[in-house]
Amino acid sequence: MKITIDNLDATYKLCISTGNIKEKTTDIELIKSLKILAEKSIEFIDKKSKDIPEDSTDWTFVFRDYYESLRGLLEAYLLFDGIGAENHQCKNAYACFKHPELALDWDFLETVRLKRNAINYRGHLLKHEDWKYLKLKFALHINALKKEIKKKLDDGMQ
């Protein structure tokens, strides 16, 4: 599957100009809930994935759960800025453009977004090799967001 990644700056500007990035109320309880949901989902899928044979395409569902957890954490983080977005690409663009301190990898976020779309809309299945290739980057991004969300909550954003 050949993936073409859009330019971050151009994507961010397009998201702003089309109104896809919107102001939202900062909801601390929602932030906490999204964080807990993401953490529990990862814990659950990590337990279940131990039983998946390497030759299975069930790795597709491990990927999808990790993607949804990452997306939930990203959404939670954006709420601190009072920001929401109409689609995943604009959420990714906002986070990467406005928060370089998070060191989120635009190419990775776009790659997994496009892979998720291929799964959900075109029935694409992933193998263990696909998952192995992406797992570390998922962990890095998820851990960075969890750490920053916790820090903001601990610093009194509650």
mmCIF file of C-alpha atoms in Angstrom:
data_model
loop_
_atom_site.group_PDB
_atom_site.id
_atom_site.type_symbol
_atom_site.label_atom_id
_atom_site.label_comp_id
_atom_site.label_asym_id
_atom_site.label_seq_id
_atom_site.Cartn_x
_atom_site.Cartn_y
_atom_site.Cartn_z
ATOM 1 C CA MET A 1 0.000 0.000 0.000
ATOM 2 C CA LYS A 2 1.647 3.221 -1.203
ATOM 3 C CA ILE A 3 1.010 6.123 1.158
ATOM 4 C CA THR A 4 1.410 9.763 0.202
ATOM 5 C CA ILE A 5 1.710 12.182 3.110
ATOM 6 C CA ASP A 6 0.375 15.718 2.726
ATOM 7 C CA ASN A 7 2.561 18.656 3.768
ATOM 8 C CA LEU A 8 2.011 19.640 7.420
ATOM 9 C CA ASP A 9 2.001 23.424 6.914
ATOM 10 C CA ALA A 10 -0.344 23.259 3.935
ATOM 11 C CA THR A 11 -2.666 20.845 5.755
ATOM 12 C CA TYR A 12 -2.786 23.035 8.868
ATOM 13 C CA LYS A 13 -3.546 26.146 6.796
ATOM 14 C CA LEU A 14 -6.261 24.294 4.873
ATOM 15 C CA CYS A 15 -7.834 23.053 8.120
ATOM 16 C CA ILE A 16 -7.886 26.605 9.497
ATOM 17 C CA SER A 17 -9.190 28.194 6.295
ATOM 18 C CA THR A 18 -12.009 25.668 5.879
ATOM 19 C CA GLY A 19 -13.103 25.965 9.516
ATOM 20 C CA ASN A 20 -12.253 22.359 10.344
ATOM 21 C CA ILE A 21 -10.385 23.445 13.470
ATOM 22 C CA LYS A 22 -12.856 24.921 15.935
ATOM 23 C CA GLU A 23 -12.939 26.316 19.421
ATOM 24 C CA LYS A 24 -14.347 23.995 22.061
ATOM 25 C CA THR A 25 -14.949 24.367 25.745
ATOM 26 C CA THR A 26 -12.101 23.006 27.845
ATOM 27 C CA ASP A 27 -13.759 20.154 29.705
ATOM 28 C CA ILE A 28 -11.407 18.738 32.344
ATOM 29 C CA GLU A 29 -13.714 15.828 33.158
ATOM 30 C CA LEU A 30 -13.820 14.853 29.474
ATOM 31 C CA ILE A 31 -10.022 15.085 29.298
ATOM 32 C CA LYS A 32 -9.700 12.769 32.307
ATOM 33 C CA SER A 33 -12.264 10.371 30.881
ATOM 34 C CA LEU A 34 -10.608 10.214 27.450
ATOM 35 C CA LYS A 35 -7.236 9.557 29.098
ATOM 36 C CA ILE A 36 -8.629 6.735 31.250
ATOM 37 C CA LEU A 37 -10.453 5.188 28.302
ATOM 38 C CA ALA A 38 -7.283 5.209 26.172
ATOM 39 C CA GLU A 39 -5.189 3.680 28.955
ATOM 40 C CA LYS A 40 -7.734 0.934 29.680
ATOM 41 C CA SER A 41 -8.118 0.136 25.991
ATOM 42 C CA ILE A 42 -4.367 -0.306 25.582
ATOM 43 C CA GLU A 43 -4.163 -2.442 28.714
ATOM 44 C CA PHE A 44 -7.015 -4.625 27.424
ATOM 45 C CA ILE A 45 -5.658 -5.079 23.900
ATOM 46 C CA ASP A 46 -2.139 -5.773 25.180
ATOM 47 C CA LYS A 47 -3.526 -8.677 27.235
ATOM 48 C CA LYS A 48 -5.559 -9.994 24.307
ATOM 49 C CA SER A 49 -2.729 -9.643 21.781
ATOM 50 C CA LYS A 50 -0.632 -12.196 23.670
ATOM 51 C CA ASP A 51 -2.987 -14.871 22.302
ATOM 52 C CA ILE A 52 -2.871 -13.766 18.659
ATOM 53 C CA PRO A 53 -0.792 -16.018 16.393
ATOM 54 C CA GLU A 54 1.804 -14.210 14.297
ATOM 55 C CA ASP A 55 0.247 -15.451 11.054
ATOM 56 C CA SER A 56 -3.171 -14.008 11.949
ATOM 57 C CA THR A 57 -4.692 -10.858 10.472
ATOM 58 C CA ASP A 58 -6.210 -10.120 13.895
ATOM 59 C CA TRP A 59 -3.272 -7.710 14.301
ATOM 60 C CA THR A 60 -5.568 -5.375 12.379
ATOM 61 C CA PHE A 61 -7.680 -5.020 15.530
ATOM 62 C CA VAL A 62 -4.672 -4.434 17.755
ATOM 63 C CA PHE A 63 -3.641 -1.645 15.393
ATOM 64 C CA ARG A 64 -7.135 -0.178 15.331
ATOM 65 C CA ASP A 65 -7.427 -0.129 19.133
ATOM 66 C CA TYR A 66 -4.024 1.530 19.466
ATOM 67 C CA TYR A 67 -5.032 4.062 16.825
ATOM 68 C CA GLU A 68 -8.261 4.882 18.667
ATOM 69 C CA SER A 69 -6.371 5.229 21.948
ATOM 70 C CA LEU A 70 -3.848 7.576 20.353
ATOM 71 C CA ARG A 71 -6.658 9.578 18.757
ATOM 72 C CA GLY A 72 -8.467 9.844 22.107
ATOM 73 C CA LEU A 73 -5.340 11.108 23.853
ATOM 74 C CA LEU A 74 -4.745 13.622 21.081
ATOM 75 C CA GLU A 75 -8.322 14.839 21.392
ATOM 76 C CA ALA A 76 -7.903 15.139 25.176
ATOM 77 C CA TYR A 77 -4.698 17.138 24.757
ATOM 78 C CA LEU A 78 -6.294 19.526 22.261
ATOM 79 C CA LEU A 79 -9.071 20.238 24.748
ATOM 80 C CA PHE A 80 -6.512 21.974 26.975
ATOM 81 C CA ASP A 81 -6.186 24.503 24.124
ATOM 82 C CA GLY A 82 -9.958 24.680 23.771
ATOM 83 C CA ILE A 83 -9.647 23.137 20.305
ATOM 84 C CA GLY A 84 -11.532 20.475 18.427
ATOM 85 C CA ALA A 85 -11.402 19.431 14.800
ATOM 86 C CA GLU A 86 -13.820 17.981 12.299
ATOM 87 C CA ASN A 87 -11.471 15.174 11.272
ATOM 88 C CA HIS A 88 -8.436 13.216 12.407
ATOM 89 C CA GLN A 89 -6.080 14.846 9.907
ATOM 90 C CA CYS A 90 -6.868 18.332 11.205
ATOM 91 C CA LYS A 91 -6.404 17.193 14.822
ATOM 92 C CA ASN A 92 -3.018 15.769 13.862
ATOM 93 C CA ALA A 93 -2.077 18.926 11.964
ATOM 94 C CA TYR A 94 -3.029 21.200 14.847
ATOM 95 C CA ALA A 95 -1.080 19.129 17.381
ATOM 96 C CA CYS A 96 2.047 18.931 15.222
ATOM 97 C CA PHE A 97 1.895 22.578 14.103
ATOM 98 C CA LYS A 98 1.047 24.201 17.441
ATOM 99 C CA HIS A 99 2.863 21.841 19.816
ATOM 100 C CA PRO A 100 6.320 20.981 18.461
ATOM 101 C CA GLU A 101 7.414 20.390 22.083
ATOM 102 C CA LEU A 102 5.452 17.114 21.973
ATOM 103 C CA ALA A 103 7.765 15.850 19.199
ATOM 104 C CA LEU A 104 4.870 14.128 17.436
ATOM 105 C CA ASP A 105 5.845 12.724 14.070
ATOM 106 C CA TRP A 106 3.522 14.085 11.373
ATOM 107 C CA ASP A 107 4.511 11.369 8.906
ATOM 108 C CA PHE A 108 3.723 8.648 11.448
ATOM 109 C CA LEU A 109 0.377 10.187 12.428
ATOM 110 C CA GLU A 110 -0.630 10.477 8.796
ATOM 111 C CA THR A 111 0.583 6.980 7.965
ATOM 112 C CA VAL A 112 -1.479 5.387 10.721
ATOM 113 C CA ARG A 113 -4.486 7.576 9.900
ATOM 114 C CA LEU A 114 -4.380 6.429 6.287
ATOM 115 C CA LYS A 115 -3.855 2.797 7.309
ATOM 116 C CA ARG A 116 -6.850 3.067 9.648
ATOM 117 C CA ASN A 117 -8.943 4.479 6.792
ATOM 118 C CA ALA A 118 -7.828 1.607 4.532
ATOM 119 C CA ILE A 119 -8.961 -0.843 7.219
ATOM 120 C CA ASN A 120 -12.296 0.831 7.944
ATOM 121 C CA TYR A 121 -13.298 1.821 4.410
ATOM 122 C CA ARG A 122 -11.519 -0.644 2.123
ATOM 123 C CA GLY A 123 -11.284 -3.791 4.249
ATOM 124 C CA HIS A 124 -7.475 -3.778 4.373
ATOM 125 C CA LEU A 125 -6.021 -6.298 6.844
ATOM 126 C CA LEU A 126 -2.714 -6.049 8.679
ATOM 127 C CA LYS A 127 -0.218 -8.747 9.492
ATOM 128 C CA HIS A 128 2.059 -9.107 12.495
ATOM 129 C CA GLU A 129 4.959 -7.602 10.522
ATOM 130 C CA ASP A 130 2.886 -4.463 9.877
ATOM 131 C CA TRP A 131 2.079 -4.187 13.570
ATOM 132 C CA LYS A 132 5.682 -4.817 14.697
ATOM 133 C CA TYR A 133 6.835 -1.981 12.461
ATOM 134 C CA LEU A 134 4.371 0.502 14.007
ATOM 135 C CA LYS A 135 4.199 -0.606 17.644
ATOM 136 C CA LEU A 136 7.216 1.334 18.972
ATOM 137 C CA LYS A 137 6.115 4.609 17.380
ATOM 138 C CA PHE A 138 2.614 4.123 18.767
ATOM 139 C CA ALA A 139 4.121 3.642 22.232
ATOM 140 C CA LEU A 140 6.293 6.768 21.906
ATOM 141 C CA HIS A 141 3.367 8.945 20.825
ATOM 142 C CA ILE A 142 0.934 7.530 23.377
ATOM 143 C CA ASN A 143 3.435 7.872 26.218
ATOM 144 C CA ALA A 144 4.298 11.465 25.255
ATOM 145 C CA LEU A 145 0.636 12.451 25.250
ATOM 146 C CA LYS A 146 -0.155 10.621 28.504
ATOM 147 C CA LYS A 147 2.798 12.308 30.214
ATOM 148 C CA GLU A 148 1.817 15.787 29.029
ATOM 149 C CA ILE A 149 -1.859 15.321 29.882
ATOM 150 C CA LYS A 150 -0.939 14.108 33.372
ATOM 151 C CA LYS A 151 1.447 17.040 33.810
ATOM 152 C CA LYS A 152 -1.227 19.552 32.798
ATOM 153 C CA LEU A 153 -3.783 17.954 35.102
ATOM 154 C CA ASP A 154 -1.281 17.855 37.982
ATOM 155 C CA ASP A 155 -0.286 21.495 37.368
ATOM 156 C CA GLY A 156 -3.773 22.592 38.251
ATOM 157 C CA MET A 157 -5.672 22.497 34.979
ATOM 158 C CA GLN A 158 -8.341 20.628 36.925
#
